[in-house]
Tab-separated table of C-alpha atoms and ligand atoms in Angstrom:
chain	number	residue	atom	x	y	z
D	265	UNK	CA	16.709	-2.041	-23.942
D	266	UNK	CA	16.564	-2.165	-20.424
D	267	UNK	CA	20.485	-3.428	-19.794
D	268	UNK	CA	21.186	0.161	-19.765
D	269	UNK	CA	18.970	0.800	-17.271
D	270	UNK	CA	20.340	-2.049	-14.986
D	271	UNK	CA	23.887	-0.670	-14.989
D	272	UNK	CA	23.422	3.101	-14.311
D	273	UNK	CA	23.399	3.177	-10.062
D	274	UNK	CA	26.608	1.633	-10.234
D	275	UNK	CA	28.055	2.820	-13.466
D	276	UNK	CA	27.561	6.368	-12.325
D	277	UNK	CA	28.371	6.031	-8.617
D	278	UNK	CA	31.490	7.528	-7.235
D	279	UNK	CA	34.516	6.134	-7.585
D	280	UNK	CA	35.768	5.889	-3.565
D	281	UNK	CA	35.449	2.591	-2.270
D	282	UNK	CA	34.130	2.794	1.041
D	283	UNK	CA	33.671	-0.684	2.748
D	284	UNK	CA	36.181	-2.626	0.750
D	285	UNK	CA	37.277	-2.217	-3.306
D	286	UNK	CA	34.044	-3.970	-4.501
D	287	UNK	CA	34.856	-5.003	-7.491
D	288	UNK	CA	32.060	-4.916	-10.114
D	289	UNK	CA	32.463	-8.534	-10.697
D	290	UNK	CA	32.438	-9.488	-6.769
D	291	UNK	CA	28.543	-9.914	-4.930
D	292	UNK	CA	26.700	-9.105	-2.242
D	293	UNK	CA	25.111	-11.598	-0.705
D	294	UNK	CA	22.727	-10.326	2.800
D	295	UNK	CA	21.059	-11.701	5.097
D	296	UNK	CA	18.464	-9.664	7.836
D	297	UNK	CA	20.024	-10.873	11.009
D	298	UNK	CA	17.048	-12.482	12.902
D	299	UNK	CA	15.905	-12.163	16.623
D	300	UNK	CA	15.869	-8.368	17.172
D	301	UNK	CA	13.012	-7.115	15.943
D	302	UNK	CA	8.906	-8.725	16.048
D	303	UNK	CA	8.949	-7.899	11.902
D	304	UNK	CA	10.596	-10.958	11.356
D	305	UNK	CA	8.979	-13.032	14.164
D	306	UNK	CA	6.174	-15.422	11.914
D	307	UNK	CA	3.899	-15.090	14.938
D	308	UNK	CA	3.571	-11.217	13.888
D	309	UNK	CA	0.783	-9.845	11.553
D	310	UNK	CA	2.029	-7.294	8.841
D	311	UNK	CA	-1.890	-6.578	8.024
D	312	UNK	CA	-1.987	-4.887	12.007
D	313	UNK	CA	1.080	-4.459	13.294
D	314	UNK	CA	1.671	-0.512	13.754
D	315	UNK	CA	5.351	0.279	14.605
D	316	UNK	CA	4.038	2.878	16.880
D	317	UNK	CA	2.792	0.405	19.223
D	318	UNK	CA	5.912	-1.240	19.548
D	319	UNK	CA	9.298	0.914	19.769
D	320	UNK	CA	9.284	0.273	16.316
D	321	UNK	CA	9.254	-3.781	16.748
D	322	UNK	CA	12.593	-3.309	18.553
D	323	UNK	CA	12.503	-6.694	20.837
D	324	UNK	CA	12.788	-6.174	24.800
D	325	UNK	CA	16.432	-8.306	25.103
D	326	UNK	CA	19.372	-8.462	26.109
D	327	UNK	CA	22.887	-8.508	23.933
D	328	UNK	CA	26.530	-10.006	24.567
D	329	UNK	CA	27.988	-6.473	24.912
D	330	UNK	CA	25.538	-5.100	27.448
D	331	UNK	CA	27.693	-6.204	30.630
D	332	UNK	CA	30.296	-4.142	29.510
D	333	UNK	CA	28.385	-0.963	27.861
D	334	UNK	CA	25.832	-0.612	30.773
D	335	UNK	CA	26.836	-2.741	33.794
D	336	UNK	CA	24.615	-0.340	36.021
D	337	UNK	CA	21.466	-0.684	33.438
D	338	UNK	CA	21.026	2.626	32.859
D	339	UNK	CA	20.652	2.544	29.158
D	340	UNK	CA	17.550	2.535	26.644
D	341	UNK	CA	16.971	-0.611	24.237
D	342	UNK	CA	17.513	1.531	22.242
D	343	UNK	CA	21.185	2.866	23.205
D	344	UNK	CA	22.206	-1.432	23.899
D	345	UNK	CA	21.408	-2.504	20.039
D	346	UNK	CA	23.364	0.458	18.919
D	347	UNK	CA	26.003	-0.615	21.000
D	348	UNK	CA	25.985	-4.091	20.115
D	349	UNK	CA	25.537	-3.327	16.169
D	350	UNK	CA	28.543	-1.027	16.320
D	351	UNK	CA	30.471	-4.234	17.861
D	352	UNK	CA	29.504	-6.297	15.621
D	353	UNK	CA	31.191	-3.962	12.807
D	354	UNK	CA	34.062	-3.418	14.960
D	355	UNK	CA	34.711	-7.017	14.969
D	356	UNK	CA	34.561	-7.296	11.398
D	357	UNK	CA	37.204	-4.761	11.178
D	358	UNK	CA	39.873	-5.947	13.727
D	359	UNK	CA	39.530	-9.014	11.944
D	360	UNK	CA	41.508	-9.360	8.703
D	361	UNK	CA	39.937	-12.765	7.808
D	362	UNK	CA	36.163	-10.730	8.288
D	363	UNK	CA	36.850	-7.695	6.827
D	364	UNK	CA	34.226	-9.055	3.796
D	365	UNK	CA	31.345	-8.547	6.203
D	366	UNK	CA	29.785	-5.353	7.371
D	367	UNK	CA	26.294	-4.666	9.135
D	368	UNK	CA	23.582	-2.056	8.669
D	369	UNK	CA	20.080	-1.132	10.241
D	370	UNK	CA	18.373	0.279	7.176
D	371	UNK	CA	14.572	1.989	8.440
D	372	UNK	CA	12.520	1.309	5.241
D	373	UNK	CA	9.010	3.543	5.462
D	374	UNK	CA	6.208	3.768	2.869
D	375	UNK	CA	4.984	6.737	1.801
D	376	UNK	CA	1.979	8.228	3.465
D	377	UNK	CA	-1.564	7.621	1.870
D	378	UNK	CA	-1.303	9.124	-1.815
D	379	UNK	CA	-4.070	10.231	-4.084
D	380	UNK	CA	-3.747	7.081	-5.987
D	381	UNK	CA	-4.528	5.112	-3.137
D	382	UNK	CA	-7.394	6.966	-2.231
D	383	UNK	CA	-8.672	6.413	-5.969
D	384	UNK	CA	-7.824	2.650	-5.866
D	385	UNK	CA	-9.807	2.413	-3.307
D	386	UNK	CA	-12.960	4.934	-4.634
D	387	UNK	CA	-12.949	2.941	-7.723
D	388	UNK	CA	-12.207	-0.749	-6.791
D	389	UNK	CA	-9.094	-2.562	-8.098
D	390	UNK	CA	-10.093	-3.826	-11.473
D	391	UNK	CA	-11.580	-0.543	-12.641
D	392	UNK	CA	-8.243	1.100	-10.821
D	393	UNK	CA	-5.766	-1.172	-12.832
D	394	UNK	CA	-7.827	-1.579	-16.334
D	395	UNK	CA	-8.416	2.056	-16.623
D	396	UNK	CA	-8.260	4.988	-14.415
D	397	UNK	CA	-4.504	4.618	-13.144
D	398	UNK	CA	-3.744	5.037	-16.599
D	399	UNK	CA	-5.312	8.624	-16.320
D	400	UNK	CA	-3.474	11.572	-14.578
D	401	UNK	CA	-6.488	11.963	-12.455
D	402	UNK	CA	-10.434	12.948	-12.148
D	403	UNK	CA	-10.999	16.112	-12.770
D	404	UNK	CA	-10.846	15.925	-8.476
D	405	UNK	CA	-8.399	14.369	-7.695
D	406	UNK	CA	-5.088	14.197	-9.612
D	407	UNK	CA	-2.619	10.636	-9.062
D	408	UNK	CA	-0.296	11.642	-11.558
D	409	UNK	CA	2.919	11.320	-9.787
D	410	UNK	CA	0.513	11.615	-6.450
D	411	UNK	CA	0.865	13.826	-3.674
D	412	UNK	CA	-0.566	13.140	-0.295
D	413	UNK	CA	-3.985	13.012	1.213
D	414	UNK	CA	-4.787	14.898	3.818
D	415	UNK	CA	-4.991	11.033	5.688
D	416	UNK	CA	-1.287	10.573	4.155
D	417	UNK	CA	-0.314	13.833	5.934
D	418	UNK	CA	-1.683	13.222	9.376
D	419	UNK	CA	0.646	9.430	9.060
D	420	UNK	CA	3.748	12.153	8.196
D	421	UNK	CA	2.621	13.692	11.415
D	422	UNK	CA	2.724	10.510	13.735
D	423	UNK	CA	5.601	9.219	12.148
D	424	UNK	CA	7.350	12.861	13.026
D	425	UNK	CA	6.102	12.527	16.580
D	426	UNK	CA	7.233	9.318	17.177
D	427	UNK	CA	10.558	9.720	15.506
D	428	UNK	CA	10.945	12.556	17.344
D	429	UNK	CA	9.841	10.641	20.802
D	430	UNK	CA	12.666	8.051	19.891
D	431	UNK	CA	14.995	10.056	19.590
D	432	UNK	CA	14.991	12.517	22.172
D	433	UNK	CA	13.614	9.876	24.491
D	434	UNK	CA	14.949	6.801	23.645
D	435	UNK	CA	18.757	7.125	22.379
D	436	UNK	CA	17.392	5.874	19.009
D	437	UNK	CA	20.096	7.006	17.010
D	438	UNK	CA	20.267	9.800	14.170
D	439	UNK	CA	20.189	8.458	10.822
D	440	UNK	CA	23.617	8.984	9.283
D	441	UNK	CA	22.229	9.099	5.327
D	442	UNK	CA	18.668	9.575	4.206
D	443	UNK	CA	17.784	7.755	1.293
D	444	UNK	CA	14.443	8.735	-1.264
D	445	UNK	CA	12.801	7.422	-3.941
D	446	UNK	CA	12.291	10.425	-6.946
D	447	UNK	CA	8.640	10.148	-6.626
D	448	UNK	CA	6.370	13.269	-4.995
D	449	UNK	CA	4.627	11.037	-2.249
D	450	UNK	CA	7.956	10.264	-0.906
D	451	UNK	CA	9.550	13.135	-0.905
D	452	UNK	CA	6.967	14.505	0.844
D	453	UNK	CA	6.987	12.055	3.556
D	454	UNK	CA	11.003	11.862	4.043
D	455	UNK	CA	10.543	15.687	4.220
D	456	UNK	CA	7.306	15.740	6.628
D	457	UNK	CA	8.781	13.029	8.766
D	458	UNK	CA	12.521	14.412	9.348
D	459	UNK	CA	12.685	17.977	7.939
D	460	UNK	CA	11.550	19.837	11.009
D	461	UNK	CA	13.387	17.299	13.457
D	462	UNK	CA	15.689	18.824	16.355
D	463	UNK	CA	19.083	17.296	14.952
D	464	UNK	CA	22.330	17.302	15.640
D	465	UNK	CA	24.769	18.891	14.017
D	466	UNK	CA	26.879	15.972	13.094
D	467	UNK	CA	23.093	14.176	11.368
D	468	UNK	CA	21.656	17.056	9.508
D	469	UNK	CA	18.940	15.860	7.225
D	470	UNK	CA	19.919	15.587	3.557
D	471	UNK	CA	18.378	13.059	1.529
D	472	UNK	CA	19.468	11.824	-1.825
D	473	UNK	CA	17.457	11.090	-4.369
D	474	UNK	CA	17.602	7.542	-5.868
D	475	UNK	CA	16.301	6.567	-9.031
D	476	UNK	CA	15.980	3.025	-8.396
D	477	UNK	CA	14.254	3.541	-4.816
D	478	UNK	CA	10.717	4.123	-6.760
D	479	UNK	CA	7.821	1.979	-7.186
D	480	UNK	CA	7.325	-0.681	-9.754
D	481	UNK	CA	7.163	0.901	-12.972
D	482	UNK	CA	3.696	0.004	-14.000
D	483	UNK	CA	1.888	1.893	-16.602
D	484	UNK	CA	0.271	3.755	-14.098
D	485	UNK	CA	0.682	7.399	-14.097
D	486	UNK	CA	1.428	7.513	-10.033
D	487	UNK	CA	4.823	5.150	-11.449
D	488	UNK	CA	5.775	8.151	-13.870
D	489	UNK	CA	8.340	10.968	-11.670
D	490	UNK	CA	8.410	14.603	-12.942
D	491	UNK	CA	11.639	15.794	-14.085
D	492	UNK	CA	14.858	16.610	-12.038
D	493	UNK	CA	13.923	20.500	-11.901
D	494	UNK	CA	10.285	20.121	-11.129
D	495	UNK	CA	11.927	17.600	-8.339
D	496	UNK	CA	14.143	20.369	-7.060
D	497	UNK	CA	12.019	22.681	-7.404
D	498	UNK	CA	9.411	20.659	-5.321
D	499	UNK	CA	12.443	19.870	-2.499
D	500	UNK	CA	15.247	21.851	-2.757
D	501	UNK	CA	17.198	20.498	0.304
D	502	UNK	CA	16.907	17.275	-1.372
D	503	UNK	CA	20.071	16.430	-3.467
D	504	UNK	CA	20.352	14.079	-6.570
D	505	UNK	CA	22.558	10.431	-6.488
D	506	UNK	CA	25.132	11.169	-9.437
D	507	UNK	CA	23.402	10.850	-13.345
D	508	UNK	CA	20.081	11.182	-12.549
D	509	UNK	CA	18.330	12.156	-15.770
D	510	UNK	CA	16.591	15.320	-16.371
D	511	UNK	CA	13.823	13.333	-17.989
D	512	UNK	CA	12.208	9.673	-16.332
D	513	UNK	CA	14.101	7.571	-18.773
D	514	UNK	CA	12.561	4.599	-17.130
D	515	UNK	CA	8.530	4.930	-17.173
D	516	UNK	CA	6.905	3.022	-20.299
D	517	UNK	CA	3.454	3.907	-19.992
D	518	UNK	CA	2.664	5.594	-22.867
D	519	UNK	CA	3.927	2.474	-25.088
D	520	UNK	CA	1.879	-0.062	-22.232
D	521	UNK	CA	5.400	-1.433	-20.963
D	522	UNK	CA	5.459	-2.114	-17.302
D	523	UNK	CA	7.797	-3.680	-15.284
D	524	UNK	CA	8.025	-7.199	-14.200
D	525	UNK	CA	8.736	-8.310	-11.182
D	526	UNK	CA	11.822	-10.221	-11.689
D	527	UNK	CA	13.234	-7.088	-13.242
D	528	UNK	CA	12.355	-4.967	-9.904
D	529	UNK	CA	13.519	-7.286	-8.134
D	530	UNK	CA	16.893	-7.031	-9.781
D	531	UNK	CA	16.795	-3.423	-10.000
D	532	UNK	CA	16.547	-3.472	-6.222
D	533	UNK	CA	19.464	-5.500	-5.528
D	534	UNK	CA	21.179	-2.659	-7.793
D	535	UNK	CA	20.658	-0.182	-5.722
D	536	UNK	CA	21.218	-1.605	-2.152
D	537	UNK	CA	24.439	-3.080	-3.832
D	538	UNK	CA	25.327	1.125	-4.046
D	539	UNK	CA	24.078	1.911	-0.422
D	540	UNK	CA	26.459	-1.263	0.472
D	541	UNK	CA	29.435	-0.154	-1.309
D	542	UNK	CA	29.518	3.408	-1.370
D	543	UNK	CA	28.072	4.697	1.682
D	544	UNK	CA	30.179	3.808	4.774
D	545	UNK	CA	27.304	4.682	7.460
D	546	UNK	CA	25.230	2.119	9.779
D	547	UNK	CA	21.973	3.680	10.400
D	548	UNK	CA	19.970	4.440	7.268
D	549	UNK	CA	16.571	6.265	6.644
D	550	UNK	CA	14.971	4.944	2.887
D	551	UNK	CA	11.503	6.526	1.398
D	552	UNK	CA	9.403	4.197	-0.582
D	553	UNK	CA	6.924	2.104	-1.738
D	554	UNK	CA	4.880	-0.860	-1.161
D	555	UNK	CA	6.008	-2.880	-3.820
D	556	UNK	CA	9.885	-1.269	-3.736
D	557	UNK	CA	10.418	-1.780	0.230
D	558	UNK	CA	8.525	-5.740	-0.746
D	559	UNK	CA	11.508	-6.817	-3.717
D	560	UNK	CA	14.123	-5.059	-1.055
D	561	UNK	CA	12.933	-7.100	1.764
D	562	UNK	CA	13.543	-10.128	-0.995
D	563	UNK	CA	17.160	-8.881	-1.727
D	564	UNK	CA	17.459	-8.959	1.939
D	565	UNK	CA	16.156	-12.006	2.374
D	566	UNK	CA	13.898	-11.009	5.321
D	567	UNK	CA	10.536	-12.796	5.107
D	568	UNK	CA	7.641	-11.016	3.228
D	569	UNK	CA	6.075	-7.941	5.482
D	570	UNK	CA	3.490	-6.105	3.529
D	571	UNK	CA	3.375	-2.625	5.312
D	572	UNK	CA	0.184	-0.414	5.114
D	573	UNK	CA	0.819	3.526	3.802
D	574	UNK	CA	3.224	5.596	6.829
D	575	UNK	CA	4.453	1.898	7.843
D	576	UNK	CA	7.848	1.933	8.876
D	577	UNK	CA	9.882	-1.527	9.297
D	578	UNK	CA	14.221	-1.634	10.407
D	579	UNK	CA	15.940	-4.426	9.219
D	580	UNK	CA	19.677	-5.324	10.893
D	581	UNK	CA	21.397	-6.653	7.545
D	582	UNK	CA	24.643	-8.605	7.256
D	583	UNK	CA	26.177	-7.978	3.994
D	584	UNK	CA	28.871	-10.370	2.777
D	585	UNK	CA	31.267	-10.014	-0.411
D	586	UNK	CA	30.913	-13.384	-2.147
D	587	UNK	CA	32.099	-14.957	-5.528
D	588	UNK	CA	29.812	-13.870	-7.698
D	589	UNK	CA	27.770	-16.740	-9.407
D	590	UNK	CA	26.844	-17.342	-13.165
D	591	UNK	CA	23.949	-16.368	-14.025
D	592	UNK	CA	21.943	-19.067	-15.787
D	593	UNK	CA	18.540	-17.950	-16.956
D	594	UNK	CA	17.357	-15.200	-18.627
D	595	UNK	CA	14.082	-12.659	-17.609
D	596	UNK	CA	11.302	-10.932	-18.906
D	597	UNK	CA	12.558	-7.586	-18.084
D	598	UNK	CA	8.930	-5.568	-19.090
D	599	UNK	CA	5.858	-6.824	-20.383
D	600	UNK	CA	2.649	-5.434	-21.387
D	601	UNK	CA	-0.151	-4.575	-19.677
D	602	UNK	CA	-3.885	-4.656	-20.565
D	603	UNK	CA	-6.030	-2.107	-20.396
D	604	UNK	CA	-9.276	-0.846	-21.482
D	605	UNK	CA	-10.514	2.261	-23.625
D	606	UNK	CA	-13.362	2.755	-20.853
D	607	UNK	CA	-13.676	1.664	-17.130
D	608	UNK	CA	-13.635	-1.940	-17.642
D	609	UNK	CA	-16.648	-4.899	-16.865
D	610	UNK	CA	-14.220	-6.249	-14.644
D	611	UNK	CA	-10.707	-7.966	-13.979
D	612	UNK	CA	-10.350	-11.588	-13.549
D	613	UNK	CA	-6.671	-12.400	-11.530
D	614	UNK	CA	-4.210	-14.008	-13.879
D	615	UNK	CA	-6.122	-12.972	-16.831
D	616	UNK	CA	-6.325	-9.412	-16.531
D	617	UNK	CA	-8.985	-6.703	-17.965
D	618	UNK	CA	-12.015	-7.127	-19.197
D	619	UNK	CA	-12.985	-4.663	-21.250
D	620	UNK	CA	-16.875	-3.405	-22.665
D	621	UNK	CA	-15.388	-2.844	-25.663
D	622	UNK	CA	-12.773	-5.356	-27.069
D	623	UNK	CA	-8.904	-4.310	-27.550
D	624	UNK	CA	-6.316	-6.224	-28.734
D	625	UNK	CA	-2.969	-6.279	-26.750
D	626	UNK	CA	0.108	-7.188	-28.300
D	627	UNK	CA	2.513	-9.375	-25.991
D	628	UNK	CA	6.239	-8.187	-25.973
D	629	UNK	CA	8.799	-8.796	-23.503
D	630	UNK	CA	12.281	-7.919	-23.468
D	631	UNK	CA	14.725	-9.919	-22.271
D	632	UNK	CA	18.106	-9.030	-19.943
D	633	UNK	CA	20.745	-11.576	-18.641
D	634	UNK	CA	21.920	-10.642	-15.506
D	635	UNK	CA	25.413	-10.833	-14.031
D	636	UNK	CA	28.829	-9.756	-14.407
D	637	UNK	CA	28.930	-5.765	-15.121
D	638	UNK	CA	32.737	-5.634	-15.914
C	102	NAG	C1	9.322	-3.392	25.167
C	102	NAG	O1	8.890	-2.855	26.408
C	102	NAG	C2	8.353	-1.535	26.309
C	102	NAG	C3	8.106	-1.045	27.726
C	102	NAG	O2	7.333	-1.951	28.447
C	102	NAG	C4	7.104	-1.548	25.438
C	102	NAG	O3	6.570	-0.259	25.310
C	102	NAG	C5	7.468	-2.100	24.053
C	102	NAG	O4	6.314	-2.209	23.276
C	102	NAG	C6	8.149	-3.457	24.194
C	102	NAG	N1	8.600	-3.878	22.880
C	102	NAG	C7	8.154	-4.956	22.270
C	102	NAG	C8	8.719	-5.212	20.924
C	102	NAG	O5	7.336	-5.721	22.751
C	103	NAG	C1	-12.056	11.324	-7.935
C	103	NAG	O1	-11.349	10.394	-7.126
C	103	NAG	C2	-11.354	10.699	-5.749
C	103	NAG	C3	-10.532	9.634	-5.037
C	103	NAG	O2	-9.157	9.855	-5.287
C	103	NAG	C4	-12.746	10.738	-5.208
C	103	NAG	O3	-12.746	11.102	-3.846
C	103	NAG	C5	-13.583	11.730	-6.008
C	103	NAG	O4	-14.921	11.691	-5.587
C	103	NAG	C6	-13.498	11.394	-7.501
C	103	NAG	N1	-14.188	12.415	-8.294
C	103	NAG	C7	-15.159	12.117	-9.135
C	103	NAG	C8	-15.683	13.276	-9.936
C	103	NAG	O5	-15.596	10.980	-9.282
C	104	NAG	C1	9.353	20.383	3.428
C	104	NAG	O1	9.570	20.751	4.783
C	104	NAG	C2	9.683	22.152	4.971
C	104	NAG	C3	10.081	22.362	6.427
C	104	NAG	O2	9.186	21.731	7.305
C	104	NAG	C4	8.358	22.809	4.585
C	104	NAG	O3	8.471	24.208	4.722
C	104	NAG	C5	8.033	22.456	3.127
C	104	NAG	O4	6.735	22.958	2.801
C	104	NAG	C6	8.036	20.964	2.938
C	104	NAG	N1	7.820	20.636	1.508
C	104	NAG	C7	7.138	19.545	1.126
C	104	NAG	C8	7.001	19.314	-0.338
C	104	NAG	O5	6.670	18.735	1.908
């Protein structure tokens, strides 16, 4: 059921080839190019670091092209890594035995604090989970498809400031694609963070929409996006990645379906495979989640780096067209997921709800086999 599903970012994707002619049956394989940034540094804390502190974890060093690019040391961090990444892609193109290998620094920020996290937190996690994320909201507060707290709105703010003080200050340089996930909290904060930025002409800010940049598809109703017109209607100079559906084709609530991880995992390789073969551009701005921006970081192959709501991480990737291998096993793509009829005694990890009033839950899964899409 959920092949389908696996197949549409690159199904539907233009047909120009930008990098190389990626074949459908060739693979990506990436690597986050360590050394340049404290994110990937094991001495570093995810649970305090605050990019704001830290030029966004850019490392104080030096590169192999700075002799040449700024002999009289005149130039930001900043200007140097931009230098040196754009070398490292010239390289790859000069040389015809390389020309399989391509580099990009993708900026991967969560969303601001949403109403759902607010309520996650009001409520505790087990009564959160087993009940009330299955409701739209409170009769207060609404999480369905959640906008932002005022909280989530002031981290919009200091991210816009501090963008802002990069780039004007700091020769960070203008994202050449924005990236979003479909759902409100992130569209909110792309727009918040970059709408009202002094750009240049040749960087304006228009940010596609990508279905397969949103959250884990839990049952939750923060996991469930509104439709494509209440979308546009919400952020008109956002634009839409080719075939995205009127209707969230993808959110299983209603029958208790959510996704595993395995699945999102898989999903996410999906759509950074697209970035990687149809967008030609080095530095890239992506909206998302928690749990999204987590299996990325996996496809990446970047260690784990939890970030808190309005955390922003940049990743220098090396992306490599490999033989693709066969795939040998076979995943649970979505599973079921307790809950209860009332807010719940409790949760107990691995086991799930439990309930003051018993409920059965049936146990399907579906299964996908991954590989080969030709
Ligand atoms: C690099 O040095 C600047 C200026 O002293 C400082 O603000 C920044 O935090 C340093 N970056 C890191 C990653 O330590
Ligand atoms: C609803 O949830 C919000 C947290 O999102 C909380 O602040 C509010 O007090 C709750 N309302 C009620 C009636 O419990
Ligand atoms: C998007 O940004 C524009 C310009 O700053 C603002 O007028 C609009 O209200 C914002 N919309 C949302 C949903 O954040």
């Amino acid at each position: 059921m959920k092949v389908s599903m696996l197949s549409v970012a690159l199904a539907l994707a233009p047909s120009a080839m930008a990098w190389k002619e990626v074949s459908d049956c060739d693979d990506i394989k990436y690597t986050s190019v360590p050394g340049f940034f404290l994110q990937d540094d094991a001495k570093t804390d995810p649970s305090t670091f605050d990019y704001a502190n830290f030029n966004f974890g850019l490392l104080n060093r030096t590169y192999p092209t700075d002799a040449k690019f700024d002999p009289r040391h005149k130039k930001t961090q900043w200007q140097r890594f931009a230098n040196y990444v754009a070398s490292l892609n010239d390289d790859c193109r000069k040389n015809k035995k390389d020309q399989t290998t391509t580099y990009k620094v993708l900026f991967m920020g969560r969303h601001g604090e949403g109403w759902h996290n607010a309520a996650e937190t009001f409520y505790g996690t087990p009564a959160w989970n087993c009940y009330w994320a299955e409701q739209d909201g409170n009769g207060t507060a609404t999480w369905a498809d959640a906008q932002l707290t005022p909280n989530g709105l002031a981290q919009t703010t200091k991210a816009n400031a501090y963008f802002k003080s990069r780039f004007e200050k700091e020769g960070l340089p203008y994202f050449e694609s924005y990236y979003s996930s479909p759902l409100r909290r992130c569209l909110q904060t792309a727009n918040l963070t970059f709408a009202n930025q002094k750009l240049p002409h040749s960087n304006p800010f228009k940010p596609t929409i990508k279905e397969l940049f949103r959250e884990s598809i839990s049952i939750h109703t923060c996991d469930r996006r509104s439709t494509k017109s209440q979308i546009h209607a919400y952020v008109p100079n956002f634009q839409f990645e080719a075939g995205f559906t009127e209707q969230d084709l993808l959110w299983e609530g209603k029958q208790g379906m959510g996704e595993t991880s395995a699945h999102q995992v898989a999903r996410s390789k999906e759509v950074i495979d697209d970035v990687f073969s149809h967008d030609d551009n080095t530095w890239i701005s992506i909206t998302s989640h928690s749990g999204e921006i987590g299996a990325i970081l996996t496809v990446l192959n970047h260690r784990s780096f939890s970030l808190s709501t309005g955390q922003i991480i940049p990743v220098l990737v090396k992306a490599e067209l490999v033989e693709p291998t066969v795939p040998t096993s076979t995943y649970a793509s979505f599973t079921s997921e307790a809950t209860c009829k009332s807010p719940p005694v409790t949760s107990i990890s691995g086991q799930g709800c439990v309930c003051a009033t018993a409920t059965t839950t049936t146990f399907t899964t579906a299964t996908i086999t991954p590989g080969c899409k030709a």
